[in-house]
Amino acid sequence: MELNLSGKTALVIASSQGLGFAIAQALVKEGTNVMISGRDEEKLKKKAEELESIGMGKVSFQKTDITKTEDIKLLVSKTIDTFGGLQLLVNNAGGPPAGTFEELTDDEWQSAFELNLLSYVRVIREVLPYLKKDGGKILNIASSSIKEPIPGLILSNTFRTGIVGLSKSLASEFASYNILINTIAPGRIATDRVKHLDQINADKQGVDINTVELSMKETIPLKRYGTPEEFANVAAFLLSDANTYMTGSSFLVDGGMIKAI
């Protein structure tokens, strides 16, 4: 199967670590030129050098706070100036704080909205003129909570589901421009974010983190957490020319954990 990603340009949001970095790595290996972004400039520089060492696609980086419109505009502008165009967008953002409804303040709700939903809207709005020229792909990263709410993560449950509504709506609006937009949702993938959430659960239960991990793995038919690379492989396919007829859909990468149909 030919992915035909070589020579294309991808903007990957929040890509200095975790799932964003794994997707950037998968794309660079296919010869895609990639712009990575995040809030830590030193970390971005090191990750860009790591990606460059693969020796396939070209890599650049831009320090970006995706809750700030001016930062998003600078990021997209640098992508175009550096690579001359843009065909692929991966929207991503760090997860919001854990907490229950009665624990969370208005400020926490507002911050989660701006980080985990409004940022996606703003980035799409900024890249749209470039994608409309020749078509392209948008992939929005959400969470398995789009199918099954996760206890103690009401902020994520709320705004990740909003991403699905956004993607589904825009798939119809953008179809005439040959822009395909999908949502990809990770289950328990072995990232720092999941480790952090497991530690929170361990602290609440008064047990060590290994106990929580073992318990979680028992809920997954494959009996293990996924790797960022496994997640990134699915993302790369959805962004590639191998995908020409799937848009407005949501894809779980969860080892069979979610039981909803």
Short mmCIF file of C-alpha atoms in Angstrom, two decimals:
data_model
loop_
_atom_site.label_atom_id
_atom_site.label_comp_id
_atom_site.label_asym_id
_atom_site.label_seq_id
_atom_site.Cartn_x
_atom_site.Cartn_y
_atom_site.Cartn_z
CA MET A 1 0.00 0.00 0.00
CA GLU A 2 1.39 3.38 -1.04
CA LEU A 3 0.75 6.16 1.47
CA ASN A 4 2.20 8.84 -0.83
CA LEU A 5 3.08 11.13 2.06
CA SER A 6 6.53 12.01 0.78
CA GLY A 7 6.99 15.68 -0.05
CA LYS A 8 3.77 16.78 1.62
CA THR A 9 3.72 19.20 4.54
CA ALA A 10 2.06 18.49 7.88
CA LEU A 11 1.44 20.77 10.84
CA VAL A 12 1.26 18.73 14.03
CA ILE A 13 0.00 20.60 17.08
CA ALA A 14 1.34 19.84 20.60
CA SER A 15 3.99 17.53 19.20
CA SER A 16 7.01 17.77 21.49
CA GLN A 17 6.01 14.56 23.25
CA GLY A 18 3.41 11.82 23.50
CA LEU A 19 0.97 11.11 20.71
CA GLY A 20 1.75 14.29 18.81
CA PHE A 21 5.44 13.48 18.62
CA ALA A 22 4.73 9.87 17.63
CA ILE A 23 2.60 11.08 14.71
CA ALA A 24 5.27 13.57 13.66
CA GLN A 25 7.83 10.76 13.73
CA ALA A 26 5.65 8.44 11.63
CA LEU A 27 5.11 11.18 9.05
CA VAL A 28 8.79 12.12 8.84
CA LYS A 29 9.64 8.46 8.25
CA GLU A 30 7.30 8.57 5.25
CA GLY A 31 9.11 11.60 3.85
CA THR A 32 6.62 14.23 5.00
CA ASN A 33 7.88 17.69 5.91
CA VAL A 34 6.68 18.40 9.44
CA MET A 35 6.23 21.50 11.57
CA ILE A 36 6.09 20.61 15.27
CA SER A 37 4.86 22.91 18.01
CA GLY A 38 4.59 23.22 21.77
CA ARG A 39 5.24 25.58 24.66
CA ASP A 40 8.79 24.48 25.55
CA GLU A 41 11.23 25.84 22.96
CA GLU A 42 14.27 23.90 24.20
CA LYS A 43 12.33 20.65 24.15
CA LEU A 44 11.05 21.41 20.65
CA LYS A 45 14.59 22.04 19.43
CA LYS A 46 15.78 18.67 20.76
CA LYS A 47 12.79 16.85 19.30
CA ALA A 48 13.25 18.53 15.93
CA GLU A 49 16.86 17.38 15.88
CA GLU A 50 15.73 13.86 16.75
CA LEU A 51 13.26 13.89 13.90
CA GLU A 52 15.80 15.33 11.48
CA SER A 53 18.13 12.43 12.27
CA ILE A 54 15.64 10.09 10.62
CA GLY A 55 16.78 11.64 7.35
CA MET A 56 13.51 11.56 5.42
CA GLY A 57 11.16 14.55 5.64
CA LYS A 58 12.34 18.01 6.68
CA VAL A 59 11.48 19.33 10.14
CA SER A 60 10.99 22.73 11.71
CA PHE A 61 9.49 23.93 14.98
CA GLN A 62 7.70 26.91 16.49
CA LYS A 63 7.04 27.68 20.14
CA THR A 64 3.26 28.00 20.41
CA ASP A 65 0.57 28.48 23.01
CA ILE A 66 -2.50 27.26 21.15
CA THR A 67 -4.84 29.13 23.48
CA LYS A 68 -3.51 32.35 21.92
CA THR A 69 -4.76 33.38 18.49
CA GLU A 70 -1.63 35.36 17.68
CA ASP A 71 0.56 32.31 18.39
CA ILE A 72 -1.55 30.18 16.04
CA LYS A 73 -1.25 32.77 13.27
CA LEU A 74 2.55 32.85 13.69
CA LEU A 75 2.71 29.05 13.65
CA VAL A 76 0.77 28.69 10.41
CA SER A 77 2.65 31.57 8.80
CA LYS A 78 6.00 29.98 9.66
CA THR A 79 4.82 26.64 8.27
CA ILE A 80 3.95 28.23 4.92
CA ASP A 81 7.13 30.32 4.82
CA THR A 82 9.29 27.29 5.64
CA PHE A 83 7.74 24.65 3.40
CA GLY A 84 5.80 26.64 0.83
CA GLY A 85 2.44 25.01 1.47
CA LEU A 86 0.35 22.86 3.77
CA GLN A 87 -1.69 19.73 3.07
CA LEU A 88 -2.06 17.98 6.43
CA LEU A 89 -3.15 19.16 9.88
CA VAL A 90 -3.09 17.17 13.09
CA ASN A 91 -4.95 18.93 15.91
CA ASN A 92 -3.82 17.92 19.36
CA ALA A 93 -3.76 19.34 22.89
CA GLY A 94 -2.76 18.21 26.34
CA GLY A 95 -5.54 16.79 28.47
CA PRO A 96 -7.43 19.00 30.92
CA PRO A 97 -7.24 18.47 34.70
CA ALA A 98 -8.99 15.55 36.32
CA GLY A 99 -11.92 16.33 38.57
CA THR A 100 -15.62 15.85 39.22
CA PHE A 101 -18.40 18.32 38.44
CA GLU A 102 -18.60 19.73 41.97
CA GLU A 103 -14.83 20.15 42.24
CA LEU A 104 -14.26 22.24 39.14
CA THR A 105 -14.49 26.03 38.90
CA ASP A 106 -15.68 28.27 36.08
CA ASP A 107 -12.07 29.19 35.33
CA GLU A 108 -11.15 25.51 34.93
CA TRP A 109 -14.10 24.95 32.60
CA GLN A 110 -13.14 28.01 30.54
CA SER A 111 -9.48 26.98 30.33
CA ALA A 112 -10.40 23.46 29.22
CA PHE A 113 -12.75 24.84 26.57
CA GLU A 114 -10.06 27.13 25.16
CA LEU A 115 -7.37 24.43 25.18
CA ASN A 116 -9.30 21.36 24.13
CA LEU A 117 -11.95 22.65 21.73
CA LEU A 118 -11.61 26.31 20.79
CA SER A 119 -7.93 25.81 19.88
CA TYR A 120 -8.98 23.22 17.28
CA VAL A 121 -11.48 25.68 15.82
CA ARG A 122 -8.88 28.44 15.64
CA VAL A 123 -6.19 26.30 14.04
CA ILE A 124 -8.59 24.92 11.42
CA ARG A 125 -9.78 28.42 10.61
CA GLU A 126 -6.19 29.58 10.08
CA VAL A 127 -5.08 26.68 7.84
CA LEU A 128 -8.30 26.43 5.83
CA PRO A 129 -7.28 28.86 3.03
CA TYR A 130 -4.23 26.71 2.28
CA LEU A 131 -6.05 23.38 2.40
CA LYS A 132 -8.79 24.70 0.13
CA LYS A 133 -6.29 25.24 -2.70
CA ASP A 134 -5.56 21.59 -3.46
CA GLY A 135 -7.44 19.59 -0.83
CA GLY A 136 -5.95 17.95 2.21
CA LYS A 137 -6.56 16.09 5.44
CA ILE A 138 -7.40 17.19 8.97
CA LEU A 139 -7.10 14.74 11.85
CA ASN A 140 -8.44 15.74 15.25
CA ILE A 141 -7.15 13.83 18.26
CA ALA A 142 -9.78 13.22 20.93
CA SER A 143 -10.15 10.45 23.52
CA SER A 144 -11.97 7.16 24.03
CA SER A 145 -14.36 9.25 26.14
CA ILE A 146 -16.14 10.15 22.89
CA LYS A 147 -17.72 6.70 23.17
CA GLU A 148 -17.66 6.03 26.89
CA PRO A 149 -17.23 8.79 29.52
CA ILE A 150 -14.25 8.31 31.83
CA PRO A 151 -14.97 8.70 35.57
CA GLY A 152 -13.26 11.74 37.07
CA LEU A 153 -12.54 13.36 33.69
CA ILE A 154 -15.67 15.40 33.09
CA LEU A 155 -13.78 18.20 31.33
CA SER A 156 -12.29 15.76 28.84
CA ASN A 157 -15.59 13.92 28.46
CA THR A 158 -17.34 17.17 27.56
CA PHE A 159 -14.90 18.85 25.20
CA ARG A 160 -13.53 15.74 23.48
CA THR A 161 -17.09 14.91 22.48
CA GLY A 162 -17.35 18.44 21.08
CA ILE A 163 -14.44 17.61 18.79
CA VAL A 164 -16.52 14.84 17.22
CA GLY A 165 -19.37 17.24 16.53
CA LEU A 166 -16.93 19.71 15.02
CA SER A 167 -15.31 17.11 12.78
CA LYS A 168 -18.62 15.68 11.61
CA SER A 169 -19.99 19.12 10.79
CA LEU A 170 -16.89 20.31 8.95
CA ALA A 171 -16.60 17.08 6.95
CA SER A 172 -19.75 18.14 5.09
CA GLU A 173 -18.74 21.78 4.77
CA PHE A 174 -15.25 20.97 3.45
CA ALA A 175 -16.06 18.02 1.18
CA SER A 176 -16.41 20.18 -1.93
CA TYR A 177 -12.78 21.27 -1.46
CA ASN A 178 -11.60 17.65 -1.21
CA ILE A 179 -10.70 18.14 2.45
CA LEU A 180 -11.19 15.01 4.52
CA ILE A 181 -11.55 15.44 8.27
CA ASN A 182 -11.67 12.67 10.84
CA THR A 183 -11.33 12.11 14.58
CA ILE A 184 -8.92 9.63 16.11
CA ALA A 185 -9.42 8.59 19.72
CA PRO A 186 -6.82 6.84 21.88
CA GLY A 187 -7.67 4.41 24.61
CA ARG A 188 -4.97 3.47 27.12
CA ILE A 189 -1.83 4.38 25.20
CA ALA A 190 1.45 4.34 27.16
CA THR A 191 2.12 8.09 27.41
CA ASP A 192 3.05 10.41 30.27
CA ARG A 193 -0.58 11.62 30.35
CA VAL A 194 -1.91 8.11 30.97
CA LYS A 195 0.77 7.47 33.56
CA HIS A 196 -0.25 10.69 35.31
CA LEU A 197 -3.91 9.65 35.36
CA ASP A 198 -2.99 6.20 36.66
CA GLN A 199 -1.01 7.83 39.46
CA ILE A 200 -4.02 9.98 40.40
CA ASN A 201 -6.19 6.85 40.62
CA ALA A 202 -3.49 5.05 42.61
CA ASP A 203 -3.33 7.91 45.12
CA LYS A 204 -7.12 7.95 45.49
CA GLN A 205 -7.22 4.20 46.09
CA GLY A 206 -4.18 4.15 48.34
CA VAL A 207 -2.35 1.60 46.17
CA ASP A 208 0.77 1.68 44.02
CA ILE A 209 0.57 2.63 40.33
CA ASN A 210 1.39 -0.92 39.18
CA THR A 211 -1.80 -2.15 40.83
CA VAL A 212 -3.84 0.40 38.90
CA GLU A 213 -2.11 -0.47 35.63
CA LEU A 214 -2.74 -4.18 36.08
CA SER A 215 -6.39 -3.51 36.86
CA MET A 216 -6.76 -1.32 33.78
CA LYS A 217 -5.11 -3.89 31.54
CA GLU A 218 -7.68 -6.45 32.64
CA THR A 219 -10.38 -4.25 31.06
CA ILE A 220 -8.60 -4.33 27.70
CA PRO A 221 -9.12 -7.46 25.56
CA LEU A 222 -5.49 -7.30 24.35
CA LYS A 223 -4.38 -7.12 28.02
CA ARG A 224 -1.89 -4.31 27.50
CA TYR A 225 -1.59 -0.60 26.86
CA GLY A 226 -1.01 0.47 23.29
CA THR A 227 2.18 2.15 22.16
CA PRO A 228 2.35 5.67 20.71
CA GLU A 229 3.79 4.12 17.55
CA GLU A 230 0.71 1.91 17.10
CA PHE A 231 -1.52 4.95 17.44
CA ALA A 232 0.64 6.96 15.02
CA ASN A 233 0.44 4.24 12.37
CA VAL A 234 -3.35 4.60 12.25
CA ALA A 235 -3.02 8.37 12.12
CA ALA A 236 -0.56 8.19 9.23
CA PHE A 237 -2.96 6.01 7.24
CA LEU A 238 -5.85 8.42 7.78
CA LEU A 239 -3.66 11.32 6.64
CA SER A 240 -2.34 9.48 3.61
CA ASP A 241 -3.48 9.06 0.03
CA ALA A 242 -4.52 5.53 0.97
CA ASN A 243 -7.52 7.16 2.63
CA THR A 244 -9.65 8.73 -0.07
CA TYR A 245 -13.21 8.01 1.05
CA MET A 246 -13.37 8.25 4.84
CA THR A 247 -14.39 11.59 6.27
CA GLY A 248 -16.52 12.68 9.21
CA SER A 249 -15.73 9.46 11.03
CA SER A 250 -14.26 8.66 14.44
CA PHE A 251 -11.69 5.90 14.93
CA LEU A 252 -10.83 4.24 18.24
CA VAL A 253 -7.32 2.94 18.87
CA ASP A 254 -8.02 1.20 22.15
CA GLY A 255 -7.20 -2.51 21.99
CA GLY A 256 -10.91 -3.29 22.13
CA MET A 257 -11.39 -1.59 25.52
CA ILE A 258 -14.53 0.37 24.66
CA LYS A 259 -17.59 -1.88 24.57
CA ALA A 260 -19.96 0.59 22.87
CA ILE A 261 -20.97 -0.22 19.30
#
